[in-house]
Tab-separated table of C-alpha atoms in Angstrom:
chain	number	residue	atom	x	y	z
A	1	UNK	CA	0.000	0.000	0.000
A	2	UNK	CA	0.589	3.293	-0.445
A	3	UNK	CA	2.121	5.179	2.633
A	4	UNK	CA	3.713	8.556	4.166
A	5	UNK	CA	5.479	8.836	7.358
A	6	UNK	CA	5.814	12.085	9.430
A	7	UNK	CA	6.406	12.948	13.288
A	8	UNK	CA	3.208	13.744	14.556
A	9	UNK	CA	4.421	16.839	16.947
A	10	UNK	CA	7.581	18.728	16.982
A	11	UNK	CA	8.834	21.477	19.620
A	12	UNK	CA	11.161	24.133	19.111
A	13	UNK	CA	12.412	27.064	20.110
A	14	UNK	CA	11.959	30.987	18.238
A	15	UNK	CA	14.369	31.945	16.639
A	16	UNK	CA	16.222	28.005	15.897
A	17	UNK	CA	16.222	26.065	12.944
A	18	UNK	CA	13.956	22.951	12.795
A	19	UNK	CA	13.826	20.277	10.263
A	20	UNK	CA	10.419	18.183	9.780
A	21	UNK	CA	11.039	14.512	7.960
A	22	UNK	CA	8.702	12.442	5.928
A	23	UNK	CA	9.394	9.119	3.920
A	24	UNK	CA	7.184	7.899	1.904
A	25	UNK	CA	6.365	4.259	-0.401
A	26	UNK	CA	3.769	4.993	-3.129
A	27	UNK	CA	3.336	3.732	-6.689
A	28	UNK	CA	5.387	5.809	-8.298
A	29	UNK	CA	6.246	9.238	-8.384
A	30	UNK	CA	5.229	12.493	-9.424
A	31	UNK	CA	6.399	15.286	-6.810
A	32	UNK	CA	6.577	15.970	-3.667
A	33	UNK	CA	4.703	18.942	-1.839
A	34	UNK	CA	4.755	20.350	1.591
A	35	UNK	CA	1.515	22.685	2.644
A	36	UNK	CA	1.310	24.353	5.947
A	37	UNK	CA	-1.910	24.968	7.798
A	38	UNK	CA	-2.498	26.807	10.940
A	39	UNK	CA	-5.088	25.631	13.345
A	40	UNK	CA	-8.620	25.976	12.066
A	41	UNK	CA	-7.664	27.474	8.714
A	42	UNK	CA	-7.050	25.951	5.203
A	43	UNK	CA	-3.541	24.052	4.040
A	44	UNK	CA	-1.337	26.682	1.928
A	45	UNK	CA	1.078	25.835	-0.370
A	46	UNK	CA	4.479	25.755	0.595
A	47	UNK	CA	7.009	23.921	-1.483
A	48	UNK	CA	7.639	21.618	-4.485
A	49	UNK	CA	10.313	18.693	-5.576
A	50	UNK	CA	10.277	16.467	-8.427
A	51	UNK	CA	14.228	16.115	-8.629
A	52	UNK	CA	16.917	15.594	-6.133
A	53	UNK	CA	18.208	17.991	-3.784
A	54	UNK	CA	17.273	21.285	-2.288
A	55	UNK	CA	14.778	24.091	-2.888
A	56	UNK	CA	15.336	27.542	-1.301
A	57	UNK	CA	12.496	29.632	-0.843
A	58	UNK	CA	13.361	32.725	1.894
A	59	UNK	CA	13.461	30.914	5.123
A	60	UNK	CA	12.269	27.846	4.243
A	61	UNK	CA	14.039	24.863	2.506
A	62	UNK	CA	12.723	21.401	1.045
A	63	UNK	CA	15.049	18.239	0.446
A	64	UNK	CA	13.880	15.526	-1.662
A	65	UNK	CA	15.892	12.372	-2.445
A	66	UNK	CA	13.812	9.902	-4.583
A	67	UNK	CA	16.319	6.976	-4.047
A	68	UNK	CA	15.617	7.222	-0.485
A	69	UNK	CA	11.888	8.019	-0.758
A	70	UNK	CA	12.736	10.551	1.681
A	71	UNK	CA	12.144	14.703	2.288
A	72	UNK	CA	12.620	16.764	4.871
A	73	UNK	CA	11.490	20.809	5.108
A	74	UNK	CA	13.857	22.933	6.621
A	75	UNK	CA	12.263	26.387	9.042
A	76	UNK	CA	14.931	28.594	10.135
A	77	UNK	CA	14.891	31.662	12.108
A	78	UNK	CA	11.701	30.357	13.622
A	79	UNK	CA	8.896	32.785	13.904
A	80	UNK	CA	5.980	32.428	16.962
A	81	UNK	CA	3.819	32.664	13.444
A	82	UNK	CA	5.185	29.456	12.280
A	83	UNK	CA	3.613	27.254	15.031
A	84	UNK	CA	1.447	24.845	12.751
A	85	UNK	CA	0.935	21.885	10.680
A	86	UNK	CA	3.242	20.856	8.012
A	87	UNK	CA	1.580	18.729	5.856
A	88	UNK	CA	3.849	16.619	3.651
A	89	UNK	CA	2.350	15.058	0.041
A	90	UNK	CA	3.007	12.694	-2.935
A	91	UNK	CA	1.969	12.693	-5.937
A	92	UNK	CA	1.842	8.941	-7.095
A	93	UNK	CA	1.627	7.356	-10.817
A	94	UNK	CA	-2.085	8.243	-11.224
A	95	UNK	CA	-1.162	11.982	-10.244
A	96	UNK	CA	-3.181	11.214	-7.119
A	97	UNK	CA	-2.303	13.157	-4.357
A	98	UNK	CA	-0.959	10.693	-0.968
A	99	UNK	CA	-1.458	12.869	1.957
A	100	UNK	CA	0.958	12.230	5.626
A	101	UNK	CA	-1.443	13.131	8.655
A	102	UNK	CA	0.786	16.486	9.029
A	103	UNK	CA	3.696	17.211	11.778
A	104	UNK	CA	2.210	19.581	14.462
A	105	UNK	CA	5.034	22.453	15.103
A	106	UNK	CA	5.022	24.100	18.443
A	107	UNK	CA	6.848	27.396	18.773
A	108	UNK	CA	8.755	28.260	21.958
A	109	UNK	CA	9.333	31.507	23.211
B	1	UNK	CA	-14.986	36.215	-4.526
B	2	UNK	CA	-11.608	36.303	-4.709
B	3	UNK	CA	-10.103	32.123	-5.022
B	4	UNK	CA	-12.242	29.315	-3.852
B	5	UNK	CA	-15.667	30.209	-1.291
B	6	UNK	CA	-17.455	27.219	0.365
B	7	UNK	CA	-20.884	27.453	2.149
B	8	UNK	CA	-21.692	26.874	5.173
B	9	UNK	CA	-18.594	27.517	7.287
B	10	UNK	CA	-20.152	25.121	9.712
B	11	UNK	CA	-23.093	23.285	10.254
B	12	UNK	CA	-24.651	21.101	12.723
B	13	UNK	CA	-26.796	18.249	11.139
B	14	UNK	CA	-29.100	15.596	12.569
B	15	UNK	CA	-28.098	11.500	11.401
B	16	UNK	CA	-30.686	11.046	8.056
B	17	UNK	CA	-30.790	14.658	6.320
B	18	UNK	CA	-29.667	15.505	3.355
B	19	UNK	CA	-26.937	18.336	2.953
B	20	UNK	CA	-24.713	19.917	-0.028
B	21	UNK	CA	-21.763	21.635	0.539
B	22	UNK	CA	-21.065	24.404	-1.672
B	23	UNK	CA	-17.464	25.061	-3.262
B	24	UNK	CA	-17.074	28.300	-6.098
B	25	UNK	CA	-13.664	28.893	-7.344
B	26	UNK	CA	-13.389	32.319	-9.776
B	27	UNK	CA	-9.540	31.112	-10.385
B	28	UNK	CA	-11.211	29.038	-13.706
B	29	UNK	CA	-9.356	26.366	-12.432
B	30	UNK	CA	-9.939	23.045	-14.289
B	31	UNK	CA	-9.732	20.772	-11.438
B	32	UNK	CA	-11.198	20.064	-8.119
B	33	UNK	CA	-11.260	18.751	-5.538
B	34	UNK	CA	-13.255	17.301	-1.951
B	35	UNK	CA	-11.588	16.133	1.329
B	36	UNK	CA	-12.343	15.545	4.632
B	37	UNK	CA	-9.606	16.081	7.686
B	38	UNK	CA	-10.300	14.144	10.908
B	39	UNK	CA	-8.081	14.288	13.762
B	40	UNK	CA	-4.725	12.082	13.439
B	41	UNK	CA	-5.439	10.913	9.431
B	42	UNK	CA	-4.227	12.836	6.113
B	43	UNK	CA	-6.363	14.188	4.068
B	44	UNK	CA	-8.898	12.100	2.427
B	45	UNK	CA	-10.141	12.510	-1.034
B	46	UNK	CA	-13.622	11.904	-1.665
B	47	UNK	CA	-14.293	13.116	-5.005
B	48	UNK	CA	-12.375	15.048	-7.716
B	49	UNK	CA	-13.362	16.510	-11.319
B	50	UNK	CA	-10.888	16.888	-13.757
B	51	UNK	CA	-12.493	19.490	-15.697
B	52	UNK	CA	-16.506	20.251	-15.955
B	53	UNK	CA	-18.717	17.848	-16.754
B	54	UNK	CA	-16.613	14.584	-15.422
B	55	UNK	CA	-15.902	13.935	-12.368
B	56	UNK	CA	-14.020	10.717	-10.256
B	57	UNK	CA	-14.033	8.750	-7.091
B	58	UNK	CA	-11.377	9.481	-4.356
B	59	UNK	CA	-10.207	7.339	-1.781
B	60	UNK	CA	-13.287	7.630	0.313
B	61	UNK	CA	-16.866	7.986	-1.800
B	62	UNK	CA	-19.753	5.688	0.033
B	63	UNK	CA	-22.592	8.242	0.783
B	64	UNK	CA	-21.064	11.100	-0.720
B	65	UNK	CA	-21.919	12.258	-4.680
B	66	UNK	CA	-21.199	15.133	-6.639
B	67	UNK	CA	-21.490	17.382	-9.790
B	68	UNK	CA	-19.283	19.721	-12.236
B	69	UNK	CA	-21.974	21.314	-14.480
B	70	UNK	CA	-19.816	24.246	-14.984
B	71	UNK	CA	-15.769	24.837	-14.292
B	72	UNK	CA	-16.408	27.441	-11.186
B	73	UNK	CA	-18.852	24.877	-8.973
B	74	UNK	CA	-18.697	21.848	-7.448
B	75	UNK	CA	-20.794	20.548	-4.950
B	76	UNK	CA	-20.791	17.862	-2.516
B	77	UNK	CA	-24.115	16.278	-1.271
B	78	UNK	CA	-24.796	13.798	1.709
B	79	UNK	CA	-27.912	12.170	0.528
B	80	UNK	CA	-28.509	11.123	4.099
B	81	UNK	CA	-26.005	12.253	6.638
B	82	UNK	CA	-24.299	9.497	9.543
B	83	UNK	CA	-22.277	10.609	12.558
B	84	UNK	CA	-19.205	8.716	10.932
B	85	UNK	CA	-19.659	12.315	8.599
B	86	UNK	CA	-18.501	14.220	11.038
B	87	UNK	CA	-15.177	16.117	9.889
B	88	UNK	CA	-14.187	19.286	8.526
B	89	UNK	CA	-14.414	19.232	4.655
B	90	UNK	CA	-12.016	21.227	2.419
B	91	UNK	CA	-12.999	22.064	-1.548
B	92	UNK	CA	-9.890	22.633	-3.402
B	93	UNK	CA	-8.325	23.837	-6.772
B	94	UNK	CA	-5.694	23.602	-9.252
B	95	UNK	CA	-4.478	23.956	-12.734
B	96	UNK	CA	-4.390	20.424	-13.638
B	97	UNK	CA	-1.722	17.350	-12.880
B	98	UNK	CA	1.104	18.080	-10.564
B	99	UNK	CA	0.346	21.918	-9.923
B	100	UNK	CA	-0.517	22.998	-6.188
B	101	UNK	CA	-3.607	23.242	-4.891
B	102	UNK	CA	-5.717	25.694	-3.805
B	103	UNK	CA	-7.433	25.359	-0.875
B	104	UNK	CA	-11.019	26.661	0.568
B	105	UNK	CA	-11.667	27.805	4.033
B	106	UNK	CA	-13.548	24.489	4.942
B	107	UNK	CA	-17.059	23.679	5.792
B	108	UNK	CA	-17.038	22.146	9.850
B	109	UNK	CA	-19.830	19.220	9.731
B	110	UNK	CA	-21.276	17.474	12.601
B	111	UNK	CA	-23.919	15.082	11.999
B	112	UNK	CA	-25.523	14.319	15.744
């Protein structure tokens, strides 16, 4: 079956750098996305990989090696505004969209 | 309307009635899409529609239909609602294939 794997709750502290994981198996693959989505609103769109190695985008980074079946989404200079869910997603062979349940961030002062 | 608008915001149902969900995007978007989000799962597809007048089953369907008569609506309907239901239901949009999606505000259902 078709499966993505992400910490369920992560803790950090403002003002650090925090890196949130996800593996994944699917039926092939079409791209990788990362959304975030603060408490009671909708996901956003965050990032994008269909080929190895890093994305930059201002503070926040995405990884994605396909050998591994692995990403991870890089947050630095933490901001209280960044407590959320990241929400980590793969596109498979059917450009069907696999969803993980999403990594809860918690934001230190 | 600027993006995608869904009806109600929330809504509190009794087990056996009937209820559509509305979902207008202005973005003319040719896909869309329905999910639900419960607490501790990913989000679930229930139904999608490439492009107006077609439309697909997701991951979960069984008591959920819907319609693409034009490319800016797309409406869900519970022909006749169970508490299982319960969940906060997200309309969403994109361009087509591996593009990002856009996201509604979400429609929070209880079915009592």
């Amino acid at each position: 079956g078709q499966n993505i794997d992400q910490p369920t709750e992560m803790t950090a502290t403002e003002g650090a750098i925090v890196q949130i994981n996800c593996t994944y198996q699917t039926s092939g693959f079409n791209g990788l996305f990362w959304y975030q989505q603060h408490a009671g609103e909708a996901p956003t769109f965050l990032s994008y990989n269909v080929l190895d190695g890093l994305e930059e985008k201002g503070r926040f980074s995405s990884f994605l090696s396909r050998s591994k079946g692995y990403s991870y989404l890089l947050l630095k200079e933490l901001q209280m505004k960044d407590s959320a869910s990241y929400l980590c997603a793969v596109m498979d062979s059917n450009y069907q969209l696999i969803w993980g349940a999403g990594t809860k961030l918690i934001i230190k002062p | 309307i600027a993006g995608i608008t869904q009806a109600p915001t929330s809504q509190i149902l009794a087990a056996g009635r009937r209820m559509t969900l509305r979902c207008t995007q202005d973005m003319r978007h040719n896909a869309m899409y329905w999910y639900r989000q419960d607490l501790g799962l990913g989000l679930r597809l229930i139904h999608y529609s490439n492009t107006a007048g077609t439309t697909g089953k997701g991951e979960v369907p069984d008591g959920y239909s819907v319609s693409r008569a034009n490319t800016d609506d797309f409406p869900l309907t519970l022909a006749s609602a169970v508490p299982s239901q319960t969940s906060v239901y997200f309309c969403a949009s994109s361009t087509g294939d591996n593009s990002p999606l856009h996201f509604g505000n979400g429609t929070r259902l209880t079915v009592t």
